[in-house]
Short mmCIF file of C-alpha atoms in Angstrom, two decimals:
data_model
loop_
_atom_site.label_atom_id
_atom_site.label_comp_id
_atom_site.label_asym_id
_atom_site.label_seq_id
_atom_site.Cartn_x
_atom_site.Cartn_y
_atom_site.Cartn_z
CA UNK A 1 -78.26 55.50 6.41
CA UNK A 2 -76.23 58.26 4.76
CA UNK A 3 -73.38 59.64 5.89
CA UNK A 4 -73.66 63.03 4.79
CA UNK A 5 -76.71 65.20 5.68
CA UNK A 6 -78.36 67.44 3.31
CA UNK A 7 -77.53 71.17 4.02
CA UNK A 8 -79.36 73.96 2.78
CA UNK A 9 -80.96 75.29 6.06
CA UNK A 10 -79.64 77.46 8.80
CA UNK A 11 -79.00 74.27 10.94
CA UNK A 12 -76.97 72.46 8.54
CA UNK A 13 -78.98 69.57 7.36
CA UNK A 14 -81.98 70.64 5.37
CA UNK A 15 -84.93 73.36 5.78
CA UNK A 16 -87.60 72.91 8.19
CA UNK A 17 -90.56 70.88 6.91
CA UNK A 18 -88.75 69.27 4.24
CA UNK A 19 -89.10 65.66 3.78
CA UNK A 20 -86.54 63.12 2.81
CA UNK A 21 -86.35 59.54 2.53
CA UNK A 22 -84.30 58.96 5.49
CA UNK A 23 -86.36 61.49 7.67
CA UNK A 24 -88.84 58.74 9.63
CA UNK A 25 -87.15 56.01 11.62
CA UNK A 26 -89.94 53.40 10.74
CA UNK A 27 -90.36 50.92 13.57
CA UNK A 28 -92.23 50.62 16.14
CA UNK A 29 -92.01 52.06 19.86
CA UNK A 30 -92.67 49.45 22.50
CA UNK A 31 -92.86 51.63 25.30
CA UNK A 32 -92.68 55.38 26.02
CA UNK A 33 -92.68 57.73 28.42
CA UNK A 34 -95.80 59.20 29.48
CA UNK A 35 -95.69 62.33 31.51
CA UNK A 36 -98.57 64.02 32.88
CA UNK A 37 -97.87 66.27 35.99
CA UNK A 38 -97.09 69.72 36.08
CA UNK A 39 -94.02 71.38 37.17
CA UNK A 40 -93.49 75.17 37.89
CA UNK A 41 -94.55 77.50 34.43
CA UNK A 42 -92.30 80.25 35.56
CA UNK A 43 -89.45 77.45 35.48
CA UNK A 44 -90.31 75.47 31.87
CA UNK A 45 -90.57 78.73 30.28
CA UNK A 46 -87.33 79.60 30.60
CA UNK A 47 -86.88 77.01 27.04
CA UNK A 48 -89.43 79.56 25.52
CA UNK A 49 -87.17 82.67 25.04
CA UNK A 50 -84.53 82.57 22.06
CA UNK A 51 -81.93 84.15 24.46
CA UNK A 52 -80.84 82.27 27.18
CA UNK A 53 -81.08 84.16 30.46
CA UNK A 54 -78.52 85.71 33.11
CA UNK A 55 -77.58 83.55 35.42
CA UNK A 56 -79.16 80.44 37.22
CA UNK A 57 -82.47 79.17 36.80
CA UNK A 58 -84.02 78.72 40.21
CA UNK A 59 -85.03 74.94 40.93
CA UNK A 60 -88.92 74.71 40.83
CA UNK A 61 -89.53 72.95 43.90
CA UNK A 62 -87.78 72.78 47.16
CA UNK A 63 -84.76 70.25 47.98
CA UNK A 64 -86.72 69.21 50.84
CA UNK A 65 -89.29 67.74 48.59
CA UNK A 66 -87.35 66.42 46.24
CA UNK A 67 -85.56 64.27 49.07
CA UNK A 68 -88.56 63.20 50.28
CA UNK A 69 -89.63 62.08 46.37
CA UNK A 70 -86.15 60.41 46.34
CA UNK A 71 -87.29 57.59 48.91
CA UNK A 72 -85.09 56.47 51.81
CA UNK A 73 -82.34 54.83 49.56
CA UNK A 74 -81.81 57.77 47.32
CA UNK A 75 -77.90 58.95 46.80
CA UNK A 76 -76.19 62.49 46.33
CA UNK A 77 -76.37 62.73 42.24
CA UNK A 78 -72.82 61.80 41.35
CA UNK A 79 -70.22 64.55 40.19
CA UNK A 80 -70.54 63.76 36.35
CA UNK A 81 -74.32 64.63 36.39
CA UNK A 82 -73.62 67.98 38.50
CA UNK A 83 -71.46 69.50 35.95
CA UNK A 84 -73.83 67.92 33.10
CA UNK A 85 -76.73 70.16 34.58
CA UNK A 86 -74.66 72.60 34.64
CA UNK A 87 -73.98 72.17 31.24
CA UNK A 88 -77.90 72.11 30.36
CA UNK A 89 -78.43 75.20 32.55
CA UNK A 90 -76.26 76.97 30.32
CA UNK A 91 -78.96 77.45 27.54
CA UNK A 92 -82.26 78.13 27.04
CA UNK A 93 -83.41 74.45 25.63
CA UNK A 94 -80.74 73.33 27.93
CA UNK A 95 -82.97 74.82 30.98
CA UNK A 96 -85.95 73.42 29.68
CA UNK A 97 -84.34 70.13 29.58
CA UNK A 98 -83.35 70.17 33.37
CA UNK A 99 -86.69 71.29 34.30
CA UNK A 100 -87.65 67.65 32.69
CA UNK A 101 -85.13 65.99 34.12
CA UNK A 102 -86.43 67.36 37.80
CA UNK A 103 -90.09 66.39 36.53
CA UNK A 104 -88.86 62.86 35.80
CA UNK A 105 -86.87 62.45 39.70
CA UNK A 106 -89.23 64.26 42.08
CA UNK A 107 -92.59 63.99 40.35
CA UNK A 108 -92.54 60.57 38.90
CA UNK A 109 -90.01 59.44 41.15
CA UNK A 110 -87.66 57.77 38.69
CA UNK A 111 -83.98 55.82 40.02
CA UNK A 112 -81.16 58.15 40.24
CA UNK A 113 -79.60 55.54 37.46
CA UNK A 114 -82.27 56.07 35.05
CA UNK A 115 -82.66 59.96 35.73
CA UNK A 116 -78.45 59.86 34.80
CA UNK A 117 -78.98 57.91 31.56
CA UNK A 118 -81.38 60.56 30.30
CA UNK A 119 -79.94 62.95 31.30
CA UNK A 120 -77.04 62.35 29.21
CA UNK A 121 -78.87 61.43 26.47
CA UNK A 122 -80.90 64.84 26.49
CA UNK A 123 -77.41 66.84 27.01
CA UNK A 124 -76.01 65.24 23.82
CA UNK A 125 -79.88 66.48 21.94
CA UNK A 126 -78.95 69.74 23.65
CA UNK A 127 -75.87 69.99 22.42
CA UNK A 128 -76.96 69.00 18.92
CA UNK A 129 -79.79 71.74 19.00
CA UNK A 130 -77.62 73.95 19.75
CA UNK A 131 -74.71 73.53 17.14
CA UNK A 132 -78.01 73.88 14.68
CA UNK A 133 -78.97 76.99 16.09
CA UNK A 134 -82.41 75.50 17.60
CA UNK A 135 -82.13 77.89 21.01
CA UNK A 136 -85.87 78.11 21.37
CA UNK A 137 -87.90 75.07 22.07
CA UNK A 138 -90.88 76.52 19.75
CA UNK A 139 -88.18 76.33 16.74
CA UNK A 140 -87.59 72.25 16.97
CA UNK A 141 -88.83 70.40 14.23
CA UNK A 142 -89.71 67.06 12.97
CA UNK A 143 -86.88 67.81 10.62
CA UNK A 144 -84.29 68.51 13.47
CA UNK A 145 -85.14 65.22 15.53
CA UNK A 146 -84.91 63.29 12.61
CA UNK A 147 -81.44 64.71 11.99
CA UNK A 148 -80.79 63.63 15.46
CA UNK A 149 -81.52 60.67 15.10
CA UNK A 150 -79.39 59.94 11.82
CA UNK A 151 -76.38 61.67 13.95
CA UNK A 152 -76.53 59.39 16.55
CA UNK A 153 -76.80 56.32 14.28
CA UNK A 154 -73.21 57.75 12.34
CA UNK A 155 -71.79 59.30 15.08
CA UNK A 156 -71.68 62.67 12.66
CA UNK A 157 -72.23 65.14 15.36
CA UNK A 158 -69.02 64.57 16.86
CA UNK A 159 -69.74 61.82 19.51
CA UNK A 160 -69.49 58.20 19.08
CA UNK A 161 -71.97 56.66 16.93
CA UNK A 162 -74.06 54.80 19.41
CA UNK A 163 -76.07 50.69 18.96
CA UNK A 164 -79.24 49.99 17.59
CA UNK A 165 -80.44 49.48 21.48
CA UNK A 166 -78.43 52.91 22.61
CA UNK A 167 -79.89 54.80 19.49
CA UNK A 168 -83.52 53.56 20.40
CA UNK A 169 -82.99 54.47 24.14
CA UNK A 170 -82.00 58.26 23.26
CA UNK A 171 -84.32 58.42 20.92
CA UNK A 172 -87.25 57.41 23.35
CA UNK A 173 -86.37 59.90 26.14
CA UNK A 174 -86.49 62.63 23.23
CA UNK A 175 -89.94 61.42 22.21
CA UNK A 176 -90.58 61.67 26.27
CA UNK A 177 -89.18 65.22 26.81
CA UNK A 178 -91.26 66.60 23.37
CA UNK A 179 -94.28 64.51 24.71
CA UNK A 180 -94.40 66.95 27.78
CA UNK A 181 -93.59 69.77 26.81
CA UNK A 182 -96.79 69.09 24.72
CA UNK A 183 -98.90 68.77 27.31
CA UNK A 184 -97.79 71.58 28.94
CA UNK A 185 -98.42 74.06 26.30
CA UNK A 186 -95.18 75.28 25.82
CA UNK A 187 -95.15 74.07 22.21
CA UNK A 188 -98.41 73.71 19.47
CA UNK A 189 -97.03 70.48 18.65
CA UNK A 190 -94.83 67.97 19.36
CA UNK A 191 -91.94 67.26 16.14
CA UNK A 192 -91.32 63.84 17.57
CA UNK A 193 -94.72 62.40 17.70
CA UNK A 194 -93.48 60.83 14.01
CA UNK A 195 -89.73 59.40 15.00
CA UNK A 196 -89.74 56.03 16.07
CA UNK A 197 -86.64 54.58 17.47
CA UNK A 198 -84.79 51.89 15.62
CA UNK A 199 -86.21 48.12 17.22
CA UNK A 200 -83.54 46.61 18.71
CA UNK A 201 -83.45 42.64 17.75
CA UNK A 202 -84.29 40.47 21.04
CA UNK A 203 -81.72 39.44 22.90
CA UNK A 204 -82.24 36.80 25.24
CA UNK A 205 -80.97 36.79 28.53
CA UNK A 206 -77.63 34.21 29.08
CA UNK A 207 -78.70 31.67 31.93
CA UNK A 208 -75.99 29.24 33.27
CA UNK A 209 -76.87 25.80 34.32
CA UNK A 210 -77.80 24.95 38.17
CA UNK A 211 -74.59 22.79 38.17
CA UNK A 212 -72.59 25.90 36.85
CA UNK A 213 -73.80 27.88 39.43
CA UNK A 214 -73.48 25.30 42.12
CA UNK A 215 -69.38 25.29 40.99
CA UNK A 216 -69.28 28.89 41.24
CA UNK A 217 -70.85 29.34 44.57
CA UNK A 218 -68.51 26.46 45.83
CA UNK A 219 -65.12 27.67 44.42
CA UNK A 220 -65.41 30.25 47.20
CA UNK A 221 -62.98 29.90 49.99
CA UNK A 222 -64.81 30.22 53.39
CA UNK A 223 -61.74 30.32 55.58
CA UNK A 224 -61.29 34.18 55.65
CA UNK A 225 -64.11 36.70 56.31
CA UNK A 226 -63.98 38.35 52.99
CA UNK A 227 -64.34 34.63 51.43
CA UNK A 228 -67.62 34.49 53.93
CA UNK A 229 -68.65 38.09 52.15
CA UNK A 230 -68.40 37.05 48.81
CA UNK A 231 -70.15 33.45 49.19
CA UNK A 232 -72.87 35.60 51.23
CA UNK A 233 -73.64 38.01 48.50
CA UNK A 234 -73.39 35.34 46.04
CA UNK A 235 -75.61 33.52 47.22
CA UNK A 236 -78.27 36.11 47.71
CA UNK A 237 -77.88 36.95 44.15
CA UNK A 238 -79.07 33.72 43.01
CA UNK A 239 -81.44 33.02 45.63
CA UNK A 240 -83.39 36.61 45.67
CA UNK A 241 -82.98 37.40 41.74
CA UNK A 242 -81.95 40.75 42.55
CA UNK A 243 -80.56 43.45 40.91
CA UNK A 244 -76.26 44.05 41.98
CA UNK A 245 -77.43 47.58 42.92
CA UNK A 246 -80.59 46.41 45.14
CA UNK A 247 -78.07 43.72 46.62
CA UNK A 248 -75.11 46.26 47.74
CA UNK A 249 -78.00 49.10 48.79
CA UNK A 250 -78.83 46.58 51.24
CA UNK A 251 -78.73 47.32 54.77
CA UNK A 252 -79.11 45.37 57.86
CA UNK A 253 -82.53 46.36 58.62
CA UNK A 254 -84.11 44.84 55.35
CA UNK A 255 -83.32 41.61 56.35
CA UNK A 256 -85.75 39.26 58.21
CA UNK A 257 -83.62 36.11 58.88
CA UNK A 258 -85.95 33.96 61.31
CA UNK A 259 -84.77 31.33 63.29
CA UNK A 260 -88.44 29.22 63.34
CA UNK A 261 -88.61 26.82 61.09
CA UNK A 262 -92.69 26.36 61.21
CA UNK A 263 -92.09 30.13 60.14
CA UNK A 264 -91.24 28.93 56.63
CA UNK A 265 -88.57 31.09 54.49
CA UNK A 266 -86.95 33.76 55.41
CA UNK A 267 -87.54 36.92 53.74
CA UNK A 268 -85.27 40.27 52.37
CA UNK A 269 -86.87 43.89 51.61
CA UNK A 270 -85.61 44.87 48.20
CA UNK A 271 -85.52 48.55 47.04
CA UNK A 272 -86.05 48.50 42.88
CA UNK A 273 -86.04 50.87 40.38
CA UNK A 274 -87.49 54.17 41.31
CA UNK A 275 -87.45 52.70 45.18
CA UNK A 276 -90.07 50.29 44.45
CA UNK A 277 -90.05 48.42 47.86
CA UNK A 278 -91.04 44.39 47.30
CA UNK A 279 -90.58 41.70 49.76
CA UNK A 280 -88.61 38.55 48.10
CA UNK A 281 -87.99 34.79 49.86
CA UNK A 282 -84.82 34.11 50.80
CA UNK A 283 -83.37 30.20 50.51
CA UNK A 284 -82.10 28.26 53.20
CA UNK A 285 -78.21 28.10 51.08
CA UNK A 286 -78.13 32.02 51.18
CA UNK A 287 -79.70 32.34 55.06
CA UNK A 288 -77.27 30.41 56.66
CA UNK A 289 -74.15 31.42 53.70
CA UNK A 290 -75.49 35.66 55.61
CA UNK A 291 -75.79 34.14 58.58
CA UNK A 292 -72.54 32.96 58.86
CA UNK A 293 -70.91 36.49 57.18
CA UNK A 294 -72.50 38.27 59.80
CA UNK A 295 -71.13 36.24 63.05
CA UNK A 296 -67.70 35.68 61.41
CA UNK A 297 -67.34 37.78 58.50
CA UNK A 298 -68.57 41.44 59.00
CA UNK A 299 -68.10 42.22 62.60
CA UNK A 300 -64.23 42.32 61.36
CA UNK A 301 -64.96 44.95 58.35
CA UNK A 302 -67.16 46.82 60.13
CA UNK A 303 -64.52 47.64 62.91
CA UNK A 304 -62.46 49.21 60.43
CA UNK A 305 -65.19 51.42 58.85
CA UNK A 306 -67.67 54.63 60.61
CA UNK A 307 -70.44 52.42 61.14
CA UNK A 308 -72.50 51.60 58.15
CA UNK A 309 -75.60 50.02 57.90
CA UNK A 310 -74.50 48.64 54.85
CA UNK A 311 -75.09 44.77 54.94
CA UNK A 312 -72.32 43.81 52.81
CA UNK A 313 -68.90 45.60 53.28
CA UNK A 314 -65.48 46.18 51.72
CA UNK A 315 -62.16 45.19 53.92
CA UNK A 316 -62.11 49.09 55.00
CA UNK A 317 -65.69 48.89 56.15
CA UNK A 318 -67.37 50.88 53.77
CA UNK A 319 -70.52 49.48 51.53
CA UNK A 320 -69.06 47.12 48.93
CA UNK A 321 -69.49 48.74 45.55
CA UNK A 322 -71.17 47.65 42.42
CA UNK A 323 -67.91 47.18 40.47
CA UNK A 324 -66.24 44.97 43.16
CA UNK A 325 -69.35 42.79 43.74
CA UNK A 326 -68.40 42.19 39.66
CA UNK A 327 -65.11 41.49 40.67
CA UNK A 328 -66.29 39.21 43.42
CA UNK A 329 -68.23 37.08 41.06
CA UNK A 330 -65.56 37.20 37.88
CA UNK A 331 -62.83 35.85 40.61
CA UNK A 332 -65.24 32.79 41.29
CA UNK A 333 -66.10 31.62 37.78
CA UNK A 334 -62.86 31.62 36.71
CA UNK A 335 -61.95 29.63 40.11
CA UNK A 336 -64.83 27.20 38.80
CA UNK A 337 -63.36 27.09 35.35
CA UNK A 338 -66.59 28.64 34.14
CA UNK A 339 -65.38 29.74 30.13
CA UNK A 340 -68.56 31.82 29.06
CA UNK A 341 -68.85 35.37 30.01
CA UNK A 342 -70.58 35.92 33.88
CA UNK A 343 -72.15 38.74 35.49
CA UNK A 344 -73.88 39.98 38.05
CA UNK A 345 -77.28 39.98 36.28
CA UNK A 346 -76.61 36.37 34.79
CA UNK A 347 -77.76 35.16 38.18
CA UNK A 348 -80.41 37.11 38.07
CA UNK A 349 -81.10 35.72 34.61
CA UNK A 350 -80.78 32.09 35.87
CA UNK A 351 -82.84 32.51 39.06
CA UNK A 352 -85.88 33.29 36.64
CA UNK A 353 -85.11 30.94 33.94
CA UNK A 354 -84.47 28.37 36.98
CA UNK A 355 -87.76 28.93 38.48
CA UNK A 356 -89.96 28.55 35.58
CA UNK A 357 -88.36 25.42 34.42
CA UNK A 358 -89.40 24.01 37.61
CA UNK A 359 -92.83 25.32 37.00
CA UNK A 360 -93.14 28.51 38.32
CA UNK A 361 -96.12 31.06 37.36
CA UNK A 362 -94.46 33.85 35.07
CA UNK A 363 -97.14 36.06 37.59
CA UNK A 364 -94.99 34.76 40.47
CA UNK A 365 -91.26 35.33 38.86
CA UNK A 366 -92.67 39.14 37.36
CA UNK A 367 -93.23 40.03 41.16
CA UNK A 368 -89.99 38.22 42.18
CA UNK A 369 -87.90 40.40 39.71
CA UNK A 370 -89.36 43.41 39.97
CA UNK A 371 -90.39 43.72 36.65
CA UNK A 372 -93.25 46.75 36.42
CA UNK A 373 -94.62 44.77 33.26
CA UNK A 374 -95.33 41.22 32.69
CA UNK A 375 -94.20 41.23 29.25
CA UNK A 376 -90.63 42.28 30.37
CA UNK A 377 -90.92 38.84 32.36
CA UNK A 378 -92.07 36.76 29.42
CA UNK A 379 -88.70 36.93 27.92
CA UNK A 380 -87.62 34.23 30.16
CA UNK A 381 -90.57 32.07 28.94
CA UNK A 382 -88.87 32.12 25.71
CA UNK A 383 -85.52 30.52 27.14
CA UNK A 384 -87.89 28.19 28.54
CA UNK A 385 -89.11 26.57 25.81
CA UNK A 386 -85.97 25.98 23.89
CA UNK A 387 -84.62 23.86 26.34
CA UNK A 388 -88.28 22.26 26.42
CA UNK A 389 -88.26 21.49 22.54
CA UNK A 390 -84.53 19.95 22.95
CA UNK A 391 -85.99 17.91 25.48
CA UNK A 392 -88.88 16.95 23.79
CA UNK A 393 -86.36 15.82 20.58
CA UNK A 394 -84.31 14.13 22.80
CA UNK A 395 -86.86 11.66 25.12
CA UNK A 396 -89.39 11.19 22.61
CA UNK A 397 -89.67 8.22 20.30
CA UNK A 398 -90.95 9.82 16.78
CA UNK A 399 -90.02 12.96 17.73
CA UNK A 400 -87.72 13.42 15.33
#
């Protein structure tokens, strides 16, 4: 792409309805948003007037039902994304914006997480807008999004220039936000209909082997109660598939840990994205690995803490965090001598490519992850048969 835009219009970088080489991004969007309820007019119009009111726009609907919306493991929105809306408020398009933003948590009922992540990709669009001069949402054009677009790809309008996969994510929640304000009325057309996001190349997930896991899981010392913690939530990891956030939202009422054998597994209540509720099978490794944590390891922690249901807890009895369950599992590989790069979500990654090398349905591993798409699954499939073709070359006699 170019690094300098064409000027010539008001906002800088060429006049409306103009078409240039560069002005179409020209693959393919997978998947977009598709918005279809309706939120207050009175609030959505505010993005309609050139001049951006006095004072606060007044939330559409009440907090009450937005809590509700949120599901029981919803979270106070973090500090950063306070002062970001506040930010958007500050404008006309900015307004309009939030209004979308509240569409996307309480009407379609959308993780806190993912709400966050579009939210600041909509307040950098915002921004952009408005160092064009775009401070109606009936002036946007295909011109201006595709202008966008190049920005974010050079980093020209100030920020950092952002990945192929970053670009195509921003670029798909403006597609989203111009898609409904479409179907509400409050434009005649929608500019972005035409700008496709850039297709990220596929990146396959990074399994480790069952014996690297087995050393990881095993370089963990059991003799203290934090050591009983962190083989406990290890061990769920790999033997649930979930996500680090579902894991450390856990609390002690989600578990089902039966003592029957006849009974058959035991089984966990995992909250997804957007506080999809499924029910996963837990292994016999990580039953007794929580069983033991919770007669020897957390009655300690949760002593020191203002009693949390939290299942899994910090040394000041608090819920363990995100960033030092990564800790927890970075510690261990290195313990195991484990050279490639580990995460949380590798053991996600090798639970499913685990399971369907021994023959699991994709069906089955789809509802096992979570995953609101089978197709999003199939990925693993792909993992899959590699390590079936280097099989194949290696056991059979004129196979190569």
């Amino acid at each position: 792409m170019p690094s300098n835009v064409p000027a010539g219009s008001a906002g800088g970088y060429g006049a409306p309805g103009s078409t240039g080489p560069n002005d179409t991004i020209e693959l393919d969007l997978s998947a977009q948003l598709n918005p279809t309820l309706i939120l207050d007019r009175s609030e959505l119009a505010a993005g309609i007037a050139s001049e951006p009111e006095s004072g606060p726009v007044r939330d559409s609907a009440p907090k009450a039902a937005a809590a509700k919306s949120a599901g029981p493991k919803s979270a106070a929105p973090a500090r950063s994304s306070r002062s970001a809306e506040d930010e958007l408020r500050a404008t006309a398009v900015g307004r309009a914006i939030a209004s979308y933003l509240q569409h996307m948590a309480v009407e379609r009922g959308l993780a806190r997480n993912t709400v966050d992540a579009y939210r600041r990709d909509l307040l950098r669009y915002a921004r952009f807008l408005s160092a064009h001069g775009r401070d109606a949402i009936k002036d946007i054009t295909r011109h201006d999004v595709t202008a966008f677009a190049r920005s974010i790809a050079e980093g020209s309008d100030g920020a950092s220039a952002l990945s192929v996969r970053s670009a195509a994510r921003t670029i798909v929640a403006v597609r989203g936000l111009h898609k409904f304000w479409a179907l509400e009325g409050l434009t005649e057309s929608d500019p972005a209909a035409d700008v496709h996001p850039p297709l990220p190349g596929k990146r396959l997930p990074k399994a480790i082997s069952v014996d690297e896991v087995t050393r990881i899981l095993e370089a963990i010392p059991l003799d203290t109660p934090m050591g009983l913690r962190d083989r406990a939530l290890l061990e769920f990891l790999y033997s649930t598939g979930a996500r680090i956030s579902e894991a450390v939202g856990l609390d002690l009422d989600d578990l089902s840990l039966e003592r029957i054998p006849a009974s058959g597994p035991d089984v966990v209540r995992l909250f997804g994205k957007g506080s999809k509720e499924r029910l996963v099978p837990l292994g016999s490794y990580a039953a007794r690995a929580l069983d033991d944590y919770l007669v020897r390891g957390r009655p300690g922690a949760a002593a020191k803490g203002k009693g949390t249901p939290a299942l899994f807890l910090n040394a000041r009895g608090g819920r363990l965090s995100r960033q030092s369950a990564w800790t927890i599992l970075k510690s261990a590989a290195e313990r195991a001598k484990i050279d490639r790069d580990v995460s949380p979500h590798t053991l996600r990654h090798s639970f499913a490519t685990h399971l369907l090398e021994g023959g699991a349905d994709v069906r089955v591993v789809q509802e096992l992850l979570g995953h609101a798409s089978v197709t999003t699954t199939q990925v693993y499939t792909l993992v899959t048969a590699d390590t079936l073709r280097e099989v194949y070359a290696a056991a059979h006699p004129r196979a190569l």
